[in-house]
Amino acid sequence: MPLPSFQEQFAALIAAPSVSCTQPNWDQSNAPVIELLAAWLGDLGFTCETQQIAPGKFNLLASYGSGPGGLVLAGHSDTVPFDAALWQTDPLKLTEVGDRWVGLGSCDMKGFFALAIEAVRPLLDQPFKQPLLILATCDEESSMAGARALADAGRPLGRAAVIGEPTGLKPIRLHKGVMMERIDILGQSGHSSDPALGRSALEAMQDVMGELRGLRAQWQREFNNPQFGVPQPTLNLGCIHGGDNPNRICGQCALEFDLRPLPGMDPEQLREAIRGKLQPLALKHQVRIDYGPLFPAVPPFEQAADAELVRVAERLTGHSAQAVAFGTEAPYLQQLGCETLVLGPGDIDCAHQPGEHLELARIEPTVAILRQLIQHYCLTRSEDVQRR
C-alpha cells in the first residue's frame, strides 16, 4: 500500500483523538497517533521504538541513520480538551477554511509531524552521515511525563533538537519556567466571639501572602531579562479557599499560585526561599503549614545565542532568535545534551482555542526550513561529534 500523501497524513493525525488532561473524564490514550507515525515512518525505513510511559501513554523514537550527532525533530502527540459546540467545524476533521487548515492539533502541534515527514521524504535516497530522529512525546499538555521520562533515562539523542511548537516560524531560544504551587494552612476553628478559642488559618494566610509578595518584589529587583515582553519573573496569587461561616474562626485555608521564573532561576531554590518564610509564620500563628507543587515544575529554558543551531535557524528563517512566555519540552531535551530550539509554523494565539488552525502559506516555508536543517545536520556532517 502506498504511503498516504502529506495532506492525508495531516488529516489522519487530526482525526486521531489524543487529548491529554488532568481530569480523568477527558484524558485519552495517544496510541492512535503513535501507531500512525510508527507505520508511516517504518515504511520509509526508519527504525521505530515505542516506549510506554504509563498505561495508554507512549513516546515514539524513530531514527534514520546512525552516529553520535544528527538532528532531532520533536513534538508532542497530545492535544488539549475541546468543546465541540464552540467550534464552527468538526475539531477532529481537517477542514480547509479560506487560507487555512482548521482542526484540533493543526497548530499545537500534531500537524508538525506530517510536515517533518514531508521534509525528509525526498532526501531518503541519499546517504545519511548523521542520524535523523523524529520524536513524538505524550502528555505535554498536562504533566510532560513523556519528556520527563526521556530526561530521567538520560539516553543521548542528537546534536541538535528542534521542537515544532507554534512560533510563527520564528526561532525561540528562551522561555520562562512554569511553577504551579499550593499552600495549605490548618488552624483551629472556634466561636468568633472569643479569639482565644481558635487559631485563624485566614489570618495566617494573610501573612503568608504578604511574604510571597515580598519575595516577588525581591525577585523582580534581582532578575530581569529584557528579551521577554514581561522582563521580570511573575508570581500570581491565583485562588484562595478558606473558612465556612462569618461566626467561626477559620480553621482551614488553601492558596494556589503560579510562578514564572526566568532562565537562571532554579525552581528548587525558589521553593526553599518560600519554605524559609513559611516556617516562622507557622510558629507565630501556631498553625500547620503544608507547601508543595501542584505539578512538577517546568524549568526555564535558554539556549546560548551563539549556538550553532541558533545561528543556522536565524539564517534559514531570516529572524533573530526570540523569547516566549509559554513553557515547552525544550529544557528536557537540553538536559540530554542537545542544542535546542523551538521553531514551528503555527501561531500561539490560536492554540488551545476553538478554530485552531494553520495558515496554508506557512506549509511550504516550514517544509523548506526543515529540509535544510536535515541536510545541514544529517547529510553534510561526517565528522565525529563530541557530545557536550
Short mmCIF file of C-alpha atoms in Angstrom, two decimals:
data_model
loop_
_atom_site.label_atom_id
_atom_site.label_comp_id
_atom_site.label_asym_id
_atom_site.label_seq_id
_atom_site.Cartn_x
_atom_site.Cartn_y
_atom_site.Cartn_z
CA MET A 1 0.00 0.00 0.00
CA PRO A 2 1.48 3.39 -0.97
CA LEU A 3 2.29 5.90 1.77
CA PRO A 4 -0.53 8.42 2.29
CA SER A 5 0.00 11.89 0.83
CA PHE A 6 1.06 14.80 3.01
CA GLN A 7 -2.50 16.12 3.28
CA GLU A 8 -3.85 12.65 4.02
CA GLN A 9 -1.31 12.23 6.81
CA PHE A 10 -2.12 15.65 8.24
CA ALA A 11 -5.84 14.82 8.20
CA ALA A 12 -5.31 11.39 9.77
CA LEU A 13 -3.35 12.91 12.66
CA ILE A 14 -6.12 15.43 13.34
CA ALA A 15 -8.72 12.64 13.22
CA ALA A 16 -6.87 10.50 15.80
CA PRO A 17 -8.10 11.68 19.24
CA SER A 18 -5.30 12.17 21.78
CA VAL A 19 -6.50 14.55 24.47
CA SER A 20 -4.23 14.84 27.50
CA CYS A 21 -5.83 16.25 30.63
CA THR A 22 -5.51 16.14 34.40
CA GLN A 23 -9.26 15.38 34.55
CA PRO A 24 -9.77 11.62 34.06
CA ASN A 25 -13.05 12.06 32.17
CA TRP A 26 -11.18 13.95 29.41
CA ASP A 27 -7.85 12.11 29.37
CA GLN A 28 -7.23 9.77 26.42
CA SER A 29 -4.54 7.44 25.13
CA ASN A 30 -2.19 8.80 22.49
CA ALA A 31 -1.70 5.32 21.00
CA PRO A 32 -3.66 6.09 17.77
CA VAL A 33 -1.25 8.90 16.88
CA ILE A 34 1.85 6.89 17.79
CA GLU A 35 0.65 3.93 15.73
CA LEU A 36 0.08 6.11 12.66
CA LEU A 37 3.51 7.71 12.92
CA ALA A 38 5.28 4.39 13.54
CA ALA A 39 3.60 2.83 10.48
CA TRP A 40 4.42 5.72 8.16
CA LEU A 41 7.99 6.16 9.36
CA GLY A 42 8.60 2.41 9.38
CA ASP A 43 7.52 2.25 5.73
CA LEU A 44 10.09 4.97 4.97
CA GLY A 45 12.87 2.90 6.52
CA PHE A 46 13.03 4.44 9.97
CA THR A 47 13.76 2.26 12.97
CA CYS A 48 10.85 2.85 15.32
CA GLU A 49 10.96 2.38 19.08
CA THR A 50 7.80 2.81 21.13
CA GLN A 51 8.20 3.49 24.85
CA GLN A 52 5.28 3.04 27.24
CA ILE A 53 5.35 5.84 29.81
CA ALA A 54 2.08 4.97 31.57
CA PRO A 55 -0.98 2.87 30.72
CA GLY A 56 -2.17 4.11 27.32
CA LYS A 57 0.63 6.70 27.08
CA PHE A 58 3.58 6.29 24.72
CA ASN A 59 6.64 8.04 23.29
CA LEU A 60 7.92 7.25 19.80
CA LEU A 61 11.60 7.43 18.84
CA ALA A 62 12.02 6.94 15.09
CA SER A 63 15.58 7.06 13.74
CA TYR A 64 17.07 7.05 10.26
CA GLY A 65 20.82 6.58 10.03
CA SER A 66 23.20 6.22 12.94
CA GLY A 67 26.01 8.02 14.70
CA PRO A 68 26.68 10.25 17.69
CA GLY A 69 25.32 13.52 16.24
CA GLY A 70 22.43 14.35 13.97
CA LEU A 71 19.13 16.16 14.35
CA VAL A 72 16.00 15.60 16.43
CA LEU A 73 12.66 16.90 15.13
CA ALA A 74 10.42 16.76 18.17
CA GLY A 75 6.85 17.39 19.17
CA HIS A 76 4.04 16.22 21.39
CA SER A 77 1.36 13.87 20.18
CA ASP A 78 -1.41 15.07 22.52
CA THR A 79 -3.87 17.95 22.40
CA VAL A 80 -5.81 19.94 24.97
CA PRO A 81 -9.51 19.19 25.63
CA PHE A 82 -12.08 20.86 23.40
CA ASP A 83 -15.70 21.95 23.42
CA ALA A 84 -17.11 20.85 20.06
CA ALA A 85 -20.13 23.15 20.46
CA LEU A 86 -17.84 26.19 20.27
CA TRP A 87 -16.20 25.08 17.02
CA GLN A 88 -17.66 26.09 13.65
CA THR A 89 -16.16 22.92 12.12
CA ASP A 90 -15.61 19.38 13.40
CA PRO A 91 -12.46 19.69 15.58
CA LEU A 92 -11.41 16.13 14.68
CA LYS A 93 -11.72 16.67 10.92
CA LEU A 94 -9.21 18.66 8.89
CA THR A 95 -11.22 21.38 7.16
CA GLU A 96 -9.96 23.97 4.69
CA VAL A 97 -11.48 27.34 5.52
CA GLY A 98 -10.25 30.15 3.31
CA ASP A 99 -6.46 30.30 3.54
CA ARG A 100 -6.07 27.93 6.49
CA TRP A 101 -6.42 24.35 7.63
CA VAL A 102 -8.65 24.11 10.71
CA GLY A 103 -8.58 21.25 13.22
CA LEU A 104 -7.56 20.31 16.75
CA GLY A 105 -3.78 19.86 16.75
CA SER A 106 -3.23 21.56 13.40
CA CYS A 107 -1.24 24.32 15.11
CA ASP A 108 -0.40 22.78 18.50
CA MET A 109 1.01 20.54 17.21
CA LYS A 110 0.29 17.15 15.62
CA GLY A 111 0.45 18.67 12.16
CA PHE A 112 4.18 19.25 12.63
CA PHE A 113 4.83 15.51 12.25
CA ALA A 114 3.30 15.47 8.76
CA LEU A 115 5.49 18.47 7.86
CA ALA A 116 8.61 16.69 9.14
CA ILE A 117 7.80 13.58 7.11
CA GLU A 118 7.19 15.70 4.01
CA ALA A 119 10.54 17.40 4.54
CA VAL A 120 12.56 14.19 4.74
CA ARG A 121 10.86 12.10 2.03
CA PRO A 122 12.92 13.32 -0.98
CA LEU A 123 16.18 13.02 0.97
CA LEU A 124 15.94 9.32 1.80
CA ASP A 125 17.72 8.21 -1.36
CA GLN A 126 20.88 9.95 -0.14
CA PRO A 127 23.36 8.56 2.43
CA PHE A 128 22.79 9.98 5.91
CA LYS A 129 26.13 10.77 7.54
CA GLN A 130 24.43 11.53 10.87
CA PRO A 131 21.02 10.31 12.08
CA LEU A 132 17.65 11.98 11.93
CA LEU A 133 15.41 11.26 14.91
CA ILE A 134 11.71 12.06 14.91
CA LEU A 135 10.44 12.18 18.48
CA ALA A 136 6.77 12.16 19.49
CA THR A 137 6.03 12.51 23.21
CA CYS A 138 2.97 12.02 25.38
CA ASP A 139 1.16 14.26 27.88
CA GLU A 140 2.93 17.55 27.14
CA GLU A 141 -0.36 19.36 27.69
CA SER A 142 -0.71 18.03 31.24
CA SER A 143 2.24 16.53 33.13
CA MET A 144 5.00 16.49 30.47
CA ALA A 145 5.50 12.88 31.55
CA GLY A 146 6.90 11.80 28.18
CA ALA A 147 9.67 14.40 28.07
CA ARG A 148 10.43 13.91 31.78
CA ALA A 149 10.84 10.18 31.25
CA LEU A 150 13.32 10.79 28.44
CA ALA A 151 15.33 13.20 30.58
CA ASP A 152 15.29 10.83 33.55
CA ALA A 153 16.52 7.94 31.38
CA GLY A 154 19.46 10.09 30.29
CA ARG A 155 19.76 8.49 26.87
CA PRO A 156 21.62 10.80 24.44
CA LEU A 157 19.61 11.84 21.41
CA GLY A 158 21.09 14.10 18.72
CA ARG A 159 23.45 17.04 18.47
CA ALA A 160 20.58 19.47 17.81
CA ALA A 161 16.84 19.37 18.54
CA VAL A 162 14.05 21.46 17.02
CA ILE A 163 10.65 21.41 18.75
CA GLY A 164 7.83 22.33 16.38
CA GLU A 165 5.64 24.27 18.82
CA PRO A 166 3.77 27.26 17.35
CA THR A 167 6.20 30.17 16.99
CA GLY A 168 5.13 31.69 13.68
CA LEU A 169 8.33 30.27 12.11
CA LYS A 170 10.48 32.47 14.33
CA PRO A 171 13.22 30.70 16.29
CA ILE A 172 12.80 30.73 20.08
CA ARG A 173 15.84 30.20 22.31
CA LEU A 174 14.40 31.28 25.69
CA HIS A 175 11.24 30.72 27.68
CA LYS A 176 10.21 31.13 31.28
CA GLY A 177 9.63 28.25 33.64
CA VAL A 178 6.21 27.24 34.93
CA MET A 179 5.55 26.50 38.61
CA MET A 180 2.05 25.91 39.98
CA GLU A 181 2.11 25.63 43.78
CA ARG A 182 -0.25 25.21 46.73
CA ILE A 183 -0.09 26.23 50.39
CA ASP A 184 -2.46 24.63 52.94
CA ILE A 185 -2.88 26.03 56.43
CA LEU A 186 -4.55 24.05 59.21
CA GLY A 187 -5.52 26.15 62.22
CA GLN A 188 -8.20 25.64 64.84
CA SER A 189 -11.84 26.59 64.40
CA GLY A 190 -13.79 28.13 67.27
CA HIS A 191 -16.51 30.60 68.19
CA SER A 192 -15.80 34.03 66.73
CA SER A 193 -16.77 35.76 69.98
CA ASP A 194 -13.52 34.69 71.65
CA PRO A 195 -10.31 34.68 69.56
CA ALA A 196 -8.61 32.55 72.22
CA LEU A 197 -10.83 29.60 71.25
CA GLY A 198 -9.14 29.12 67.87
CA ARG A 199 -6.20 29.83 65.60
CA SER A 200 -7.21 31.55 62.39
CA ALA A 201 -5.89 29.98 59.21
CA LEU A 202 -7.12 33.02 57.28
CA GLU A 203 -5.08 35.45 59.33
CA ALA A 204 -2.03 33.23 58.97
CA MET A 205 -2.62 33.12 55.21
CA GLN A 206 -2.75 36.91 55.13
CA ASP A 207 0.80 36.96 56.46
CA VAL A 208 1.79 34.20 54.03
CA MET A 209 0.56 36.27 51.10
CA GLY A 210 2.48 39.24 52.43
CA GLU A 211 5.67 37.19 52.47
CA LEU A 212 5.02 35.89 48.95
CA ARG A 213 4.50 39.43 47.70
CA GLY A 214 7.73 40.42 49.41
CA LEU A 215 9.61 37.61 47.70
CA ARG A 216 8.05 38.60 44.39
CA ALA A 217 9.30 42.17 44.81
CA GLN A 218 12.75 40.89 45.78
CA TRP A 219 12.99 38.55 42.79
CA GLN A 220 11.77 41.27 40.43
CA ARG A 221 14.55 43.55 41.70
CA GLU A 222 17.18 40.84 41.34
CA PHE A 223 16.19 39.25 38.00
CA ASN A 224 15.44 41.00 34.71
CA ASN A 225 15.67 39.85 31.11
CA PRO A 226 14.65 42.49 28.53
CA GLN A 227 14.22 39.85 25.81
CA PHE A 228 10.85 38.92 27.37
CA GLY A 229 7.72 41.01 26.94
CA VAL A 230 7.37 40.85 30.74
CA PRO A 231 11.06 41.08 31.67
CA GLN A 232 10.72 40.07 35.34
CA PRO A 233 9.63 36.81 36.95
CA THR A 234 5.95 36.84 37.86
CA LEU A 235 4.06 35.42 40.84
CA ASN A 236 0.28 35.35 40.59
CA LEU A 237 -1.91 34.62 43.64
CA GLY A 238 -4.46 32.68 41.65
CA CYS A 239 -7.15 31.35 44.00
CA ILE A 240 -7.84 31.08 47.71
CA HIS A 241 -10.32 28.99 49.71
CA GLY A 242 -10.91 29.19 53.43
CA GLY A 243 -13.45 29.14 56.22
CA ASP A 244 -17.13 28.43 56.10
CA ASN A 245 -19.08 30.99 58.17
CA PRO A 246 -18.63 34.54 59.50
CA ASN A 247 -19.14 33.49 63.11
CA ARG A 248 -16.49 30.75 63.10
CA ILE A 249 -12.76 31.23 63.40
CA CYS A 250 -11.34 29.93 60.13
CA GLY A 251 -9.79 26.51 60.68
CA GLN A 252 -8.50 25.79 57.17
CA CYS A 253 -7.28 27.88 54.25
CA ALA A 254 -5.62 26.99 50.92
CA LEU A 255 -3.86 29.20 48.38
CA GLU A 256 -2.81 28.24 44.85
CA PHE A 257 -0.35 30.41 42.94
CA ASP A 258 1.60 30.49 39.69
CA LEU A 259 5.29 31.41 39.50
CA ARG A 260 7.09 32.02 36.18
CA PRO A 261 10.87 32.08 36.74
CA LEU A 262 13.34 33.47 34.23
CA PRO A 263 16.25 31.45 32.85
CA GLY A 264 18.90 31.34 35.55
CA MET A 265 16.35 30.94 38.37
CA ASP A 266 16.26 27.43 39.83
CA PRO A 267 12.76 26.24 40.87
CA GLU A 268 14.06 24.31 43.89
CA GLN A 269 15.94 27.34 45.18
CA LEU A 270 12.78 29.40 44.84
CA ARG A 271 10.85 26.80 46.81
CA GLU A 272 13.49 26.81 49.54
CA ALA A 273 13.15 30.58 49.83
CA ILE A 274 9.38 30.22 50.19
CA ARG A 275 9.73 27.49 52.81
CA GLY A 276 12.08 29.74 54.76
CA LYS A 277 9.35 32.35 55.01
CA LEU A 278 6.62 29.87 55.96
CA GLN A 279 8.29 28.19 58.94
CA PRO A 280 8.38 31.30 61.17
CA LEU A 281 4.76 32.06 60.32
CA ALA A 282 3.65 28.59 61.39
CA LEU A 283 5.27 29.18 64.80
CA LYS A 284 3.90 32.72 65.10
CA HIS A 285 0.29 31.68 64.42
CA GLN A 286 0.53 28.19 65.96
CA VAL A 287 -0.81 26.59 62.79
CA ARG A 288 0.33 23.83 60.44
CA ILE A 289 1.53 24.99 57.01
CA ASP A 290 1.99 22.49 54.17
CA TYR A 291 3.53 23.59 50.90
CA GLY A 292 4.20 21.76 47.65
CA PRO A 293 3.80 21.83 43.87
CA LEU A 294 0.50 21.07 42.16
CA PHE A 295 2.56 19.71 39.25
CA PRO A 296 6.30 19.19 38.74
CA ALA A 297 7.90 22.45 37.64
CA VAL A 298 8.83 23.06 34.02
CA PRO A 299 12.31 24.59 34.24
CA PRO A 300 13.09 27.83 32.43
CA PHE A 301 14.92 27.36 29.14
CA GLU A 302 17.77 29.22 27.49
CA GLN A 303 19.92 28.20 24.55
CA ALA A 304 23.07 30.26 24.05
CA ALA A 305 22.73 32.94 21.40
CA ASP A 306 25.96 31.81 19.70
CA ALA A 307 24.99 28.13 19.49
CA GLU A 308 25.32 26.60 16.04
CA LEU A 309 21.63 25.66 15.90
CA VAL A 310 20.57 29.22 16.76
CA ARG A 311 22.79 30.67 14.05
CA VAL A 312 21.58 28.16 11.45
CA ALA A 313 17.91 28.75 12.30
CA GLU A 314 18.33 32.52 12.20
CA ARG A 315 19.90 32.25 8.75
CA LEU A 316 17.20 29.94 7.42
CA THR A 317 14.24 31.90 8.81
CA GLY A 318 15.56 35.44 8.47
CA HIS A 319 14.57 36.17 12.08
CA SER A 320 16.66 36.71 15.19
CA ALA A 321 16.00 34.21 17.96
CA GLN A 322 13.45 35.44 20.47
CA ALA A 323 11.86 34.63 23.84
CA VAL A 324 8.33 33.50 24.74
CA ALA A 325 6.40 33.25 27.99
CA PHE A 326 4.87 29.79 27.47
CA GLY A 327 6.64 26.60 28.51
CA THR A 328 7.79 23.72 26.28
CA GLU A 329 9.69 20.43 26.47
CA ALA A 330 12.92 22.23 25.47
CA PRO A 331 14.66 22.06 28.87
CA TYR A 332 14.27 18.28 28.97
CA LEU A 333 15.87 17.78 25.54
CA GLN A 334 18.58 20.22 26.52
CA GLN A 335 19.32 18.07 29.57
CA LEU A 336 20.12 15.22 27.15
CA GLY A 337 22.91 17.21 25.53
CA CYS A 338 21.03 18.66 22.56
CA GLU A 339 21.40 22.22 21.39
CA THR A 340 17.69 23.00 21.45
CA LEU A 341 15.41 25.49 19.72
CA VAL A 342 11.64 25.94 19.46
CA LEU A 343 10.50 26.59 15.88
CA GLY A 344 7.16 25.76 14.29
CA PRO A 345 4.66 27.13 11.77
CA GLY A 346 1.63 27.71 13.97
CA ASP A 347 0.57 30.82 15.89
CA ILE A 348 0.30 30.52 19.67
CA ASP A 349 -2.61 32.99 19.64
CA CYS A 350 -4.93 30.36 18.13
CA ALA A 351 -3.67 27.41 20.20
CA HIS A 352 -5.99 25.95 22.87
CA GLN A 353 -8.97 27.68 21.27
CA PRO A 354 -11.94 26.76 19.05
CA GLY A 355 -10.97 27.15 15.42
CA GLU A 356 -7.32 26.22 15.95
CA HIS A 357 -5.68 26.44 12.54
CA LEU A 358 -2.54 26.50 10.42
CA GLU A 359 -2.07 29.10 7.70
CA LEU A 360 -1.59 27.38 4.35
CA ALA A 361 1.09 29.92 3.45
CA ARG A 362 3.26 28.52 6.24
CA ILE A 363 3.37 24.95 4.91
CA GLU A 364 5.88 25.33 2.07
CA PRO A 365 8.32 27.54 4.05
CA THR A 366 8.21 25.12 7.00
CA VAL A 367 8.98 22.11 4.83
CA ALA A 368 11.84 24.02 3.19
CA ILE A 369 13.37 25.04 6.54
CA LEU A 370 13.08 21.54 8.00
CA ARG A 371 14.59 20.02 4.86
CA GLN A 372 17.57 22.40 5.04
CA LEU A 373 18.06 21.58 8.73
CA ILE A 374 18.09 17.87 7.89
CA GLN A 375 20.58 18.47 5.10
CA HIS A 376 22.84 20.53 7.38
CA TYR A 377 22.89 18.12 10.32
CA CYS A 378 22.41 14.73 8.68
CA LEU A 379 23.70 14.85 5.10
CA THR A 380 26.68 17.20 5.14
CA ARG A 381 28.18 16.42 8.57
CA SER A 382 30.56 13.48 8.51
CA GLU A 383 32.99 14.34 11.32
CA ASP A 384 32.76 12.71 14.70
CA VAL A 385 30.73 14.86 17.04
CA GLN A 386 31.93 15.25 20.61
CA ARG A 387 28.95 15.49 22.96
CA ARG A 388 28.98 18.30 25.45
#
